[in-house]
mmCIF file of C-alpha atoms in Angstrom:
data_model
loop_
_atom_site.group_PDB
_atom_site.id
_atom_site.type_symbol
_atom_site.label_atom_id
_atom_site.label_comp_id
_atom_site.label_asym_id
_atom_site.label_seq_id
_atom_site.Cartn_x
_atom_site.Cartn_y
_atom_site.Cartn_z
ATOM 1 C CA MET G 8 18.919 15.995 3.544
ATOM 2 C CA LEU G 9 16.675 13.468 5.276
ATOM 3 C CA LYS G 10 18.509 10.690 7.127
ATOM 4 C CA ILE G 11 16.791 7.339 6.530
ATOM 5 C CA GLY G 12 16.863 4.148 8.575
ATOM 6 C CA ILE G 13 15.498 1.025 6.865
ATOM 7 C CA VAL G 14 13.942 -1.726 8.988
ATOM 8 C CA GLY G 15 13.693 -5.011 7.098
ATOM 9 C CA PHE G 16 15.943 -5.356 4.055
ATOM 10 C CA GLY G 17 13.813 -7.823 2.095
ATOM 11 C CA TYR G 18 12.698 -7.818 -1.525
ATOM 12 C CA ILE G 19 10.714 -4.581 -1.478
ATOM 13 C CA ALA G 20 13.374 -2.635 0.431
ATOM 14 C CA GLN G 21 16.107 -3.868 -1.906
ATOM 15 C CA HIS G 22 14.279 -3.573 -5.224
ATOM 16 C CA GLY G 23 11.462 -1.107 -4.539
ATOM 17 C CA HIS G 24 12.927 1.554 -2.226
ATOM 18 C CA THR G 25 16.709 1.301 -2.565
ATOM 19 C CA PRO G 26 16.951 2.418 -6.240
ATOM 20 C CA PHE G 27 15.549 5.819 -5.226
ATOM 21 C CA TYR G 28 17.657 6.069 -2.078
ATOM 22 C CA LYS G 29 20.814 5.227 -4.033
ATOM 23 C CA ARG G 30 20.285 8.250 -6.264
ATOM 24 C CA GLY G 31 20.736 10.416 -3.185
ATOM 25 C CA GLU G 32 18.020 12.918 -4.075
ATOM 26 C CA SER G 33 17.672 14.770 -0.752
ATOM 27 C CA VAL G 34 17.969 11.506 1.212
ATOM 28 C CA GLN G 35 20.741 9.430 2.752
ATOM 29 C CA VAL G 36 20.406 5.950 4.217
ATOM 30 C CA VAL G 37 22.393 6.012 7.459
ATOM 31 C CA GLY G 38 21.176 2.769 9.020
ATOM 32 C CA VAL G 39 19.722 -0.624 8.115
ATOM 33 C CA ALA G 40 18.242 -3.102 10.587
ATOM 34 C CA ASP G 41 17.365 -6.710 9.788
ATOM 35 C CA CYS G 42 17.214 -9.871 11.881
ATOM 36 C CA CYS G 43 18.932 -11.827 9.075
ATOM 37 C CA GLU G 44 22.708 -11.404 8.904
ATOM 38 C CA ALA G 45 22.800 -12.479 5.249
ATOM 39 C CA ARG G 46 20.460 -9.629 4.336
ATOM 40 C CA LEU G 47 22.561 -7.148 6.302
ATOM 41 C CA SER G 48 25.636 -8.294 4.392
ATOM 42 C CA LEU G 49 23.810 -7.579 1.143
ATOM 43 C CA ALA G 50 22.632 -4.181 2.402
ATOM 44 C CA LYS G 51 26.265 -3.215 3.024
ATOM 45 C CA GLU G 52 26.916 -3.535 -0.709
ATOM 46 C CA TYR G 53 24.252 -0.908 -1.393
ATOM 47 C CA PHE G 54 24.979 1.434 1.507
ATOM 48 C CA PRO G 55 28.652 1.030 2.493
ATOM 49 C CA ASP G 56 28.650 4.209 4.597
ATOM 50 C CA ALA G 57 25.618 3.235 6.683
ATOM 51 C CA LYS G 58 25.558 1.409 10.016
ATOM 52 C CA PHE G 59 23.966 -2.015 10.373
ATOM 53 C CA PHE G 60 21.970 -3.609 13.173
ATOM 54 C CA LEU G 61 20.196 -6.861 13.992
ATOM 55 C CA SER G 62 17.223 -4.997 15.485
ATOM 56 C CA ALA G 63 15.418 -1.704 15.046
ATOM 57 C CA GLN G 64 15.821 -1.011 18.753
ATOM 58 C CA GLU G 65 19.618 -1.147 18.445
ATOM 59 C CA MET G 66 19.487 1.215 15.472
ATOM 60 C CA PHE G 67 17.261 3.726 17.264
ATOM 61 C CA GLN G 68 19.447 3.647 20.362
ATOM 62 C CA GLU G 69 22.762 4.087 18.563
ATOM 63 C CA LEU G 70 21.761 6.569 15.858
ATOM 64 C CA GLY G 71 19.507 8.708 18.051
ATOM 65 C CA PRO G 72 19.002 12.189 16.546
ATOM 66 C CA ALA G 73 21.171 11.285 13.535
ATOM 67 C CA LEU G 74 18.043 9.624 12.117
ATOM 68 C CA ASP G 75 15.004 11.483 10.722
ATOM 69 C CA VAL G 76 12.793 8.883 9.038
ATOM 70 C CA VAL G 77 12.273 5.156 9.595
ATOM 71 C CA ASP G 78 11.256 3.156 6.518
ATOM 72 C CA ILE G 79 9.507 -0.015 7.730
ATOM 73 C CA CYS G 80 9.618 -2.881 5.219
ATOM 74 C CA THR G 81 8.898 -5.853 7.482
ATOM 75 C CA PRO G 82 5.933 -8.258 7.346
ATOM 76 C CA PRO G 83 2.672 -6.774 8.709
ATOM 77 C CA SER G 84 2.786 -8.523 12.090
ATOM 78 C CA HIS G 85 5.628 -6.194 13.126
ATOM 79 C CA HIS G 86 4.287 -2.912 11.729
ATOM 80 C CA TYR G 87 2.441 -1.550 14.738
ATOM 81 C CA SER G 88 5.192 -2.134 17.301
ATOM 82 C CA LEU G 89 7.869 -0.720 14.997
ATOM 83 C CA ILE G 90 5.842 2.393 14.149
ATOM 84 C CA ALA G 91 5.112 2.978 17.837
ATOM 85 C CA GLU G 92 8.792 2.596 18.770
ATOM 86 C CA ALA G 93 9.890 4.881 15.938
ATOM 87 C CA LEU G 94 7.424 7.592 16.948
ATOM 88 C CA SER G 95 8.401 7.390 20.608
ATOM 89 C CA SER G 96 12.046 7.707 19.524
ATOM 90 C CA GLY G 97 11.233 10.918 17.650
ATOM 91 C CA TYR G 98 11.200 9.647 14.061
ATOM 92 C CA HIS G 99 8.761 10.105 11.209
ATOM 93 C CA THR G 100 7.737 6.807 9.630
ATOM 94 C CA ILE G 101 7.078 5.379 6.197
ATOM 95 C CA CYS G 102 5.555 1.907 6.372
ATOM 96 C CA GLU G 103 4.640 -0.750 3.848
ATOM 97 C CA LYS G 104 0.995 -1.762 3.539
ATOM 98 C CA PRO G 105 -1.078 -2.698 5.384
ATOM 99 C CA LEU G 106 -0.078 -0.002 7.842
ATOM 100 C CA VAL G 107 -1.460 -2.104 10.711
ATOM 101 C CA THR G 108 -3.779 -5.089 10.919
ATOM 102 C CA ASP G 109 -6.595 -4.065 13.271
ATOM 103 C CA LEU G 110 -8.574 -0.981 14.216
ATOM 104 C CA GLY G 111 -7.366 -0.888 17.807
ATOM 105 C CA GLN G 112 -3.820 -0.399 16.546
ATOM 106 C CA MET G 113 -5.071 2.170 14.039
ATOM 107 C CA SER G 114 -6.747 4.276 16.728
ATOM 108 C CA GLU G 115 -3.590 4.193 18.812
ATOM 109 C CA LEU G 116 -1.518 5.403 15.852
ATOM 110 C CA PHE G 117 -3.702 8.501 15.509
ATOM 111 C CA ARG G 118 -2.988 9.263 19.155
ATOM 112 C CA LEU G 119 0.744 8.533 18.895
ATOM 113 C CA SER G 120 1.153 10.667 15.787
ATOM 114 C CA GLN G 121 -0.503 13.580 17.560
ATOM 115 C CA THR G 122 1.378 13.274 20.853
ATOM 116 C CA SER G 123 4.764 12.704 19.187
ATOM 117 C CA ALA G 124 4.196 15.353 16.479
ATOM 118 C CA ARG G 125 5.549 12.888 13.929
ATOM 119 C CA LEU G 126 4.193 11.870 10.534
ATOM 120 C CA ILE G 127 2.981 8.351 9.750
ATOM 121 C CA TYR G 128 2.921 7.659 6.019
ATOM 122 C CA PRO G 129 1.629 4.400 4.476
ATOM 123 C CA CYS G 130 3.232 3.079 1.273
ATOM 124 C CA HIS G 131 0.119 3.310 -0.880
ATOM 125 C CA ASN G 132 2.307 3.412 -3.961
ATOM 126 C CA TYR G 133 -0.139 2.222 -6.642
ATOM 127 C CA GLN G 134 -1.788 5.649 -6.663
ATOM 128 C CA PHE G 135 1.491 7.045 -8.021
ATOM 129 C CA SER G 136 1.682 4.675 -10.992
ATOM 130 C CA PRO G 137 1.389 6.277 -14.454
ATOM 131 C CA ALA G 138 -1.823 4.350 -15.154
ATOM 132 C CA VAL G 139 -3.628 5.498 -12.011
ATOM 133 C CA ARG G 140 -2.498 9.080 -12.521
ATOM 134 C CA MET G 141 -3.833 8.974 -16.079
ATOM 135 C CA ILE G 142 -7.135 7.483 -14.921
ATOM 136 C CA LYS G 143 -7.554 10.143 -12.237
ATOM 137 C CA SER G 144 -6.725 12.849 -14.780
ATOM 138 C CA PHE G 145 -9.403 11.601 -17.198
ATOM 139 C CA ILE G 146 -11.918 11.470 -14.334
ATOM 140 C CA ALA G 147 -11.004 15.021 -13.275
ATOM 141 C CA GLN G 148 -11.454 16.198 -16.877
ATOM 142 C CA ASP G 149 -14.991 14.741 -16.878
ATOM 143 C CA TYR G 150 -14.417 12.206 -19.649
ATOM 144 C CA ILE G 151 -16.792 9.720 -17.980
ATOM 145 C CA GLY G 152 -18.942 11.924 -15.753
ATOM 146 C CA THR G 153 -19.377 11.029 -12.096
ATOM 147 C CA PRO G 154 -17.765 7.659 -11.267
ATOM 148 C CA GLN G 155 -20.373 5.260 -9.910
ATOM 149 C CA ARG G 156 -18.902 1.779 -10.121
ATOM 150 C CA VAL G 157 -15.388 0.348 -9.907
ATOM 151 C CA VAL G 158 -14.267 -3.190 -10.713
ATOM 152 C CA ILE G 159 -10.746 -4.275 -9.750
ATOM 153 C CA ARG G 160 -9.375 -7.683 -10.665
ATOM 154 C CA THR G 161 -5.912 -8.822 -9.551
ATOM 155 C CA CYS G 162 -4.931 -12.329 -10.637
ATOM 156 C CA ARG G 163 -1.612 -13.999 -9.871
ATOM 157 C CA PRO G 164 -0.532 -17.646 -10.262
ATOM 158 C CA THR G 165 1.031 -17.501 -6.789
ATOM 159 C CA HIS G 166 1.938 -15.116 -3.997
ATOM 160 C CA ALA G 167 4.943 -12.823 -4.310
ATOM 161 C CA LYS G 168 7.940 -14.625 -2.880
ATOM 162 C CA GLY G 169 10.111 -13.112 -0.210
ATOM 163 C CA VAL G 170 13.892 -13.365 -0.197
ATOM 164 C CA ALA G 171 15.492 -16.809 -0.071
ATOM 165 C CA GLU G 172 17.531 -15.968 3.041
ATOM 166 C CA TRP G 173 14.427 -15.429 5.245
ATOM 167 C CA ARG G 174 11.042 -17.190 4.951
ATOM 168 C CA PRO G 175 10.253 -16.767 1.221
ATOM 169 C CA ASP G 176 6.621 -17.811 1.849
ATOM 170 C CA TRP G 177 5.939 -15.411 4.712
ATOM 171 C CA ARG G 178 2.962 -13.889 2.836
ATOM 172 C CA ARG G 179 1.101 -17.185 3.311
ATOM 173 C CA GLN G 180 2.042 -17.629 6.984
ATOM 174 C CA ARG G 181 -0.454 -16.103 9.398
ATOM 175 C CA GLU G 182 2.117 -15.482 12.127
ATOM 176 C CA HIS G 183 3.908 -13.039 9.819
ATOM 177 C CA ALA G 184 1.306 -11.814 7.311
ATOM 178 C CA VAL G 185 -1.723 -11.945 9.691
ATOM 179 C CA GLY G 186 -3.929 -12.688 6.662
ATOM 180 C CA GLY G 187 -3.624 -13.844 3.063
ATOM 181 C CA ILE G 188 -4.302 -12.087 -0.225
ATOM 182 C CA LEU G 189 -6.990 -9.884 1.328
ATOM 183 C CA MET G 190 -4.413 -8.491 3.755
ATOM 184 C CA ASP G 191 -1.719 -8.252 1.063
ATOM 185 C CA HIS G 192 -3.430 -7.046 -2.132
ATOM 186 C CA GLY G 193 -6.610 -5.789 -0.485
ATOM 187 C CA PRO G 194 -5.095 -2.467 0.651
ATOM 188 C CA HIS G 195 -4.072 -1.493 -2.894
ATOM 189 C CA SER G 196 -7.501 -2.322 -4.309
ATOM 190 C CA LEU G 197 -9.390 -0.521 -1.557
ATOM 191 C CA TYR G 198 -7.490 2.763 -1.626
ATOM 192 C CA LEU G 199 -7.512 2.777 -5.446
ATOM 193 C CA ALA G 200 -11.275 2.268 -5.524
ATOM 194 C CA GLN G 201 -11.702 5.175 -3.132
ATOM 195 C CA HIS G 202 -9.470 7.374 -5.307
ATOM 196 C CA PHE G 203 -11.424 6.442 -8.446
ATOM 197 C CA LEU G 204 -14.689 7.274 -6.636
ATOM 198 C CA ASN G 205 -13.402 10.715 -5.620
ATOM 199 C CA HIS G 206 -12.823 9.713 -1.987
ATOM 200 C CA LEU G 207 -16.410 8.814 -1.158
ATOM 201 C CA PRO G 208 -16.608 7.335 2.362
ATOM 202 C CA LEU G 209 -17.075 3.571 2.656
ATOM 203 C CA GLU G 210 -20.303 2.316 4.216
ATOM 204 C CA LYS G 211 -20.340 -1.493 4.204
ATOM 205 C CA VAL G 212 -18.664 -4.545 2.712
ATOM 206 C CA SER G 213 -19.550 -8.118 1.802
ATOM 207 C CA CYS G 214 -16.700 -10.602 1.422
ATOM 208 C CA ASN G 215 -15.995 -14.255 0.793
ATOM 209 C CA ILE G 216 -12.547 -15.834 0.988
ATOM 210 C CA GLY G 217 -11.082 -19.260 0.326
ATOM 211 C CA SER G 218 -8.022 -21.278 -0.642
ATOM 212 C CA PHE G 219 -7.980 -23.003 -4.013
ATOM 213 C CA GLY G 220 -4.277 -23.364 -4.775
ATOM 214 C CA GLY G 221 -3.906 -26.847 -3.339
ATOM 215 C CA ASN G 222 -1.336 -26.100 -0.624
ATOM 216 C CA ASP G 223 -0.968 -26.310 3.143
ATOM 217 C CA PHE G 224 -0.703 -22.585 3.908
ATOM 218 C CA ASN G 225 -2.919 -21.236 6.689
ATOM 219 C CA THR G 226 -4.156 -18.100 4.889
ATOM 220 C CA GLU G 227 -6.559 -17.465 2.009
ATOM 221 C CA ASP G 228 -5.389 -17.226 -1.602
ATOM 222 C CA THR G 229 -8.655 -15.853 -3.036
ATOM 223 C CA ALA G 230 -11.019 -13.079 -1.965
ATOM 224 C CA GLN G 231 -14.070 -11.434 -3.495
ATOM 225 C CA LEU G 232 -15.443 -8.202 -2.062
ATOM 226 C CA GLU G 233 -18.422 -5.981 -2.736
ATOM 227 C CA VAL G 234 -18.080 -2.506 -1.237
ATOM 228 C CA MET G 235 -20.794 0.129 -0.880
ATOM 229 C CA TYR G 236 -19.979 3.832 -0.598
ATOM 230 C CA GLU G 237 -21.970 6.960 0.054
ATOM 231 C CA GLN G 238 -24.191 8.197 -2.799
ATOM 232 C CA GLY G 239 -24.819 4.621 -3.932
ATOM 233 C CA ALA G 240 -21.379 4.055 -5.472
ATOM 234 C CA GLN G 241 -20.076 0.481 -5.597
ATOM 235 C CA ALA G 242 -16.845 -1.460 -6.012
ATOM 236 C CA MET G 243 -16.293 -5.103 -6.902
ATOM 237 C CA ILE G 244 -12.850 -6.462 -6.027
ATOM 238 C CA TYR G 245 -11.569 -9.901 -6.996
ATOM 239 C CA LEU G 246 -8.156 -11.072 -5.790
ATOM 240 C CA SER G 247 -6.460 -14.408 -6.429
ATOM 241 C CA TRP G 248 -3.116 -16.111 -5.946
ATOM 242 C CA ALA G 249 -4.563 -19.271 -7.530
ATOM 243 C CA SER G 250 -4.959 -18.013 -11.091
ATOM 244 C CA THR G 251 -3.521 -19.659 -14.200
ATOM 245 C CA TYR G 252 -2.236 -16.273 -15.413
ATOM 246 C CA ARG G 253 -1.131 -12.852 -14.185
ATOM 247 C CA THR G 254 -3.245 -9.798 -14.935
ATOM 248 C CA THR G 255 -4.347 -6.518 -13.382
ATOM 249 C CA LYS G 256 -7.617 -4.936 -14.499
ATOM 250 C CA TYR G 257 -9.497 -1.793 -13.470
ATOM 251 C CA LEU G 258 -12.892 -0.686 -14.771
ATOM 252 C CA ILE G 259 -14.353 2.667 -13.751
ATOM 253 C CA VAL G 260 -17.908 3.316 -14.942
ATOM 254 C CA GLY G 261 -19.251 6.859 -14.826
ATOM 255 C CA THR G 262 -22.545 8.530 -15.654
ATOM 256 C CA HIS G 263 -21.607 8.963 -19.317
ATOM 257 C CA GLY G 264 -18.588 6.788 -20.040
ATOM 258 C CA TYR G 265 -16.029 4.333 -18.750
ATOM 259 C CA ILE G 266 -12.286 3.801 -18.349
ATOM 260 C CA GLU G 267 -10.831 0.323 -18.676
ATOM 261 C CA PHE G 268 -7.271 -0.633 -17.770
ATOM 262 C CA THR G 269 -5.804 -4.066 -18.514
ATOM 263 C CA ASP G 270 -2.160 -4.488 -17.559
ATOM 264 C CA ASP G 271 -0.563 -1.501 -19.342
ATOM 265 C CA MET G 272 -3.324 -0.692 -21.853
ATOM 266 C CA LEU G 273 -5.898 2.004 -21.121
ATOM 267 C CA ILE G 274 -9.231 2.524 -22.926
ATOM 268 C CA VAL G 275 -11.330 5.655 -22.436
ATOM 269 C CA SER G 276 -14.831 5.629 -23.897
ATOM 270 C CA ASN G 277 -17.864 7.909 -23.880
ATOM 271 C CA ALA G 278 -20.631 8.879 -26.305
ATOM 272 C CA ASP G 279 -18.317 11.175 -28.291
ATOM 273 C CA GLN G 280 -15.036 9.283 -28.471
ATOM 274 C CA ARG G 281 -13.133 6.116 -27.731
ATOM 275 C CA PHE G 282 -9.351 5.860 -27.631
ATOM 276 C CA MET G 283 -6.607 3.550 -26.385
ATOM 277 C CA LEU G 284 -3.312 4.442 -24.701
ATOM 278 C CA ASP G 285 -0.255 2.591 -23.448
ATOM 279 C CA SER G 286 0.050 3.766 -19.842
ATOM 280 C CA LYS G 287 3.573 2.349 -19.420
ATOM 281 C CA ALA G 288 2.511 1.511 -15.878
ATOM 282 C CA GLU G 289 4.855 -1.474 -15.473
ATOM 283 C CA VAL G 290 2.306 -3.233 -13.262
ATOM 284 C CA ASN G 291 3.986 -6.582 -13.884
ATOM 285 C CA ASP G 292 7.197 -5.413 -12.200
ATOM 286 C CA PRO G 293 6.570 -6.483 -8.575
ATOM 287 C CA SER G 294 9.124 -4.017 -7.192
ATOM 288 C CA HIS G 295 7.264 -0.953 -8.581
ATOM 289 C CA HIS G 296 10.507 0.952 -8.036
ATOM 290 C CA ASN G 297 9.643 3.574 -10.644
ATOM 291 C CA TRP G 298 6.675 4.698 -8.535
ATOM 292 C CA TYR G 299 8.608 5.175 -5.302
ATOM 293 C CA LYS G 300 10.122 8.560 -6.147
ATOM 294 C CA SER G 301 6.702 10.156 -6.705
ATOM 295 C CA MET G 302 5.439 8.621 -3.489
ATOM 296 C CA PHE G 303 8.446 9.873 -1.536
ATOM 297 C CA ILE G 304 7.967 13.386 -2.923
ATOM 298 C CA ASP G 305 4.391 13.254 -1.636
ATOM 299 C CA PHE G 306 5.733 12.121 1.747
ATOM 300 C CA GLN G 307 8.082 15.126 1.787
ATOM 301 C CA GLU G 308 5.207 17.468 0.936
ATOM 302 C CA LYS G 309 3.110 16.078 3.772
ATOM 303 C CA LEU G 310 6.103 16.433 6.081
ATOM 304 C CA ALA G 311 6.581 20.066 5.053
ATOM 305 C CA HIS G 312 2.921 20.767 5.904
ATOM 306 C CA PHE G 313 2.726 18.597 8.994
ATOM 307 C CA ASN G 314 0.526 21.058 10.902
ATOM 308 C CA ASP G 315 -1.986 21.344 8.058
ATOM 309 C CA PRO G 316 -4.990 18.986 7.709
ATOM 310 C CA VAL G 317 -3.564 17.676 4.424
ATOM 311 C CA ALA G 318 -0.793 15.876 6.339
ATOM 312 C CA LEU G 319 -3.427 13.677 7.982
ATOM 313 C CA LEU G 320 -4.828 12.386 4.675
ATOM 314 C CA PRO G 321 -2.514 9.357 4.295
ATOM 315 C CA LEU G 322 -3.335 8.186 7.822
ATOM 316 C CA LEU G 323 -7.069 8.646 7.214
ATOM 317 C CA GLU G 324 -6.750 6.660 4.001
ATOM 318 C CA ALA G 325 -4.924 3.903 5.884
ATOM 319 C CA HIS G 326 -7.755 3.864 8.434
ATOM 320 C CA SER G 327 -10.307 3.335 5.647
ATOM 321 C CA VAL G 328 -8.222 0.433 4.330
ATOM 322 C CA VAL G 329 -7.776 -1.243 7.720
ATOM 323 C CA ALA G 330 -11.443 -0.711 8.619
ATOM 324 C CA ALA G 331 -12.608 -2.201 5.316
ATOM 325 C CA ILE G 332 -10.310 -5.222 5.619
ATOM 326 C CA SER G 333 -11.403 -5.816 9.216
ATOM 327 C CA ALA G 334 -15.046 -5.646 8.132
ATOM 328 C CA ALA G 335 -14.321 -7.919 5.155
ATOM 329 C CA TYR G 336 -12.788 -10.646 7.307
ATOM 330 C CA ALA G 337 -15.734 -10.363 9.709
ATOM 331 C CA SER G 338 -18.129 -10.643 6.770
ATOM 332 C CA ALA G 339 -16.319 -13.722 5.463
ATOM 333 C CA THR G 340 -16.902 -15.532 8.770
ATOM 334 C CA ARG G 341 -20.647 -14.936 8.252
ATOM 335 C CA MET G 342 -20.851 -16.172 4.653
ATOM 336 C CA GLY G 343 -20.587 -12.715 3.104
ATOM 337 C CA GLU G 344 -23.058 -10.890 5.321
ATOM 338 C CA TRP G 345 -22.974 -7.121 4.772
ATOM 339 C CA THR G 346 -20.811 -5.561 7.487
ATOM 340 C CA THR G 347 -20.504 -1.878 8.393
ATOM 341 C CA VAL G 348 -17.119 -0.219 7.874
ATOM 342 C CA GLU G 349 -16.034 1.864 10.859
ATOM 343 C CA ARG G 350 -15.091 5.465 10.111
ATOM 344 C CA PRO G 351 -12.308 7.447 11.800
ATOM 345 C CA ALA G 352 -13.163 10.208 14.228
ATOM 346 C CA ALA G 353 -10.510 12.511 12.728
ATOM 347 C CA LYS G 354 -11.337 14.590 9.658
ATOM 348 C CA ALA G 355 -9.258 16.227 6.955
ATOM 349 C CA GLN G 356 -10.009 17.921 3.663
ATOM 350 C CA GLN G 357 -9.332 15.731 0.619
ATOM 351 C CA SER G 358 -7.066 17.299 -1.974
#
């Protein structure tokens, strides 16, 4: 039974992670930390037997070895310091995306994970959705040949709101989110593109960003990226919080076919056949709570094989995401100039 401590009991902790934890499948939440007393009061309704704290530091100090895993659900500006403190306190960590916000922090996390012998696991939960699993299965079965091009389009009429009790617009405030939609939705799009392209390494990125929603926020609400990978593969990613509608679209083009996903509908087409499926992906549920169990099982598997190279894969994937986003922001300051994506020094075998 893994003992869990949650840091940050906002929307995603309450609606995305808690439904799985409440089922008690090999886990028990023993502590919750949040700087907002109103959120702690709500957390007590879900976990009456847990202990509650106004800071992660208080939770780490009081619970000590009674805690195994820290689940970090705060805004990105706090991720690095909380992960570092959790590791130094002897805890494995699960952390919402983006894992961290710059490559200096990313390099330090590789070192801290090694010296503390503790796992760092990013919440890259979209890869565990039914739609993405179906797409990867069709690719593995050679329905479309070798994937060569990916197009990802994520349109929303506004940003996802946080809880009313604490800064509901934090995703648009640089001091908390560090960036805008590129920092928020960019990670999902980038790791999905790499999965669809069979984990080809990223080479360079071109990006333009802007704000078109007519508001006073200090972060971007729209981003367009072109990404180049080894072997000439490409990805086009369009992200917007200024759309008139909500939709999620993926297109994966291979050497002899394509897969198209629009919201929950999936089309697979090649020279011999064309068929449509309902993926039941529930992409319009912002909590994505039905994907968390599969992700947590993967976390447990990585934890069980901590000394094997496979346990490093999530951290390497997070590095690719952070490196690509860093390069994208740099590119945007130079009017979309192609910018090299830094690669991690560590290596692991993709599964």
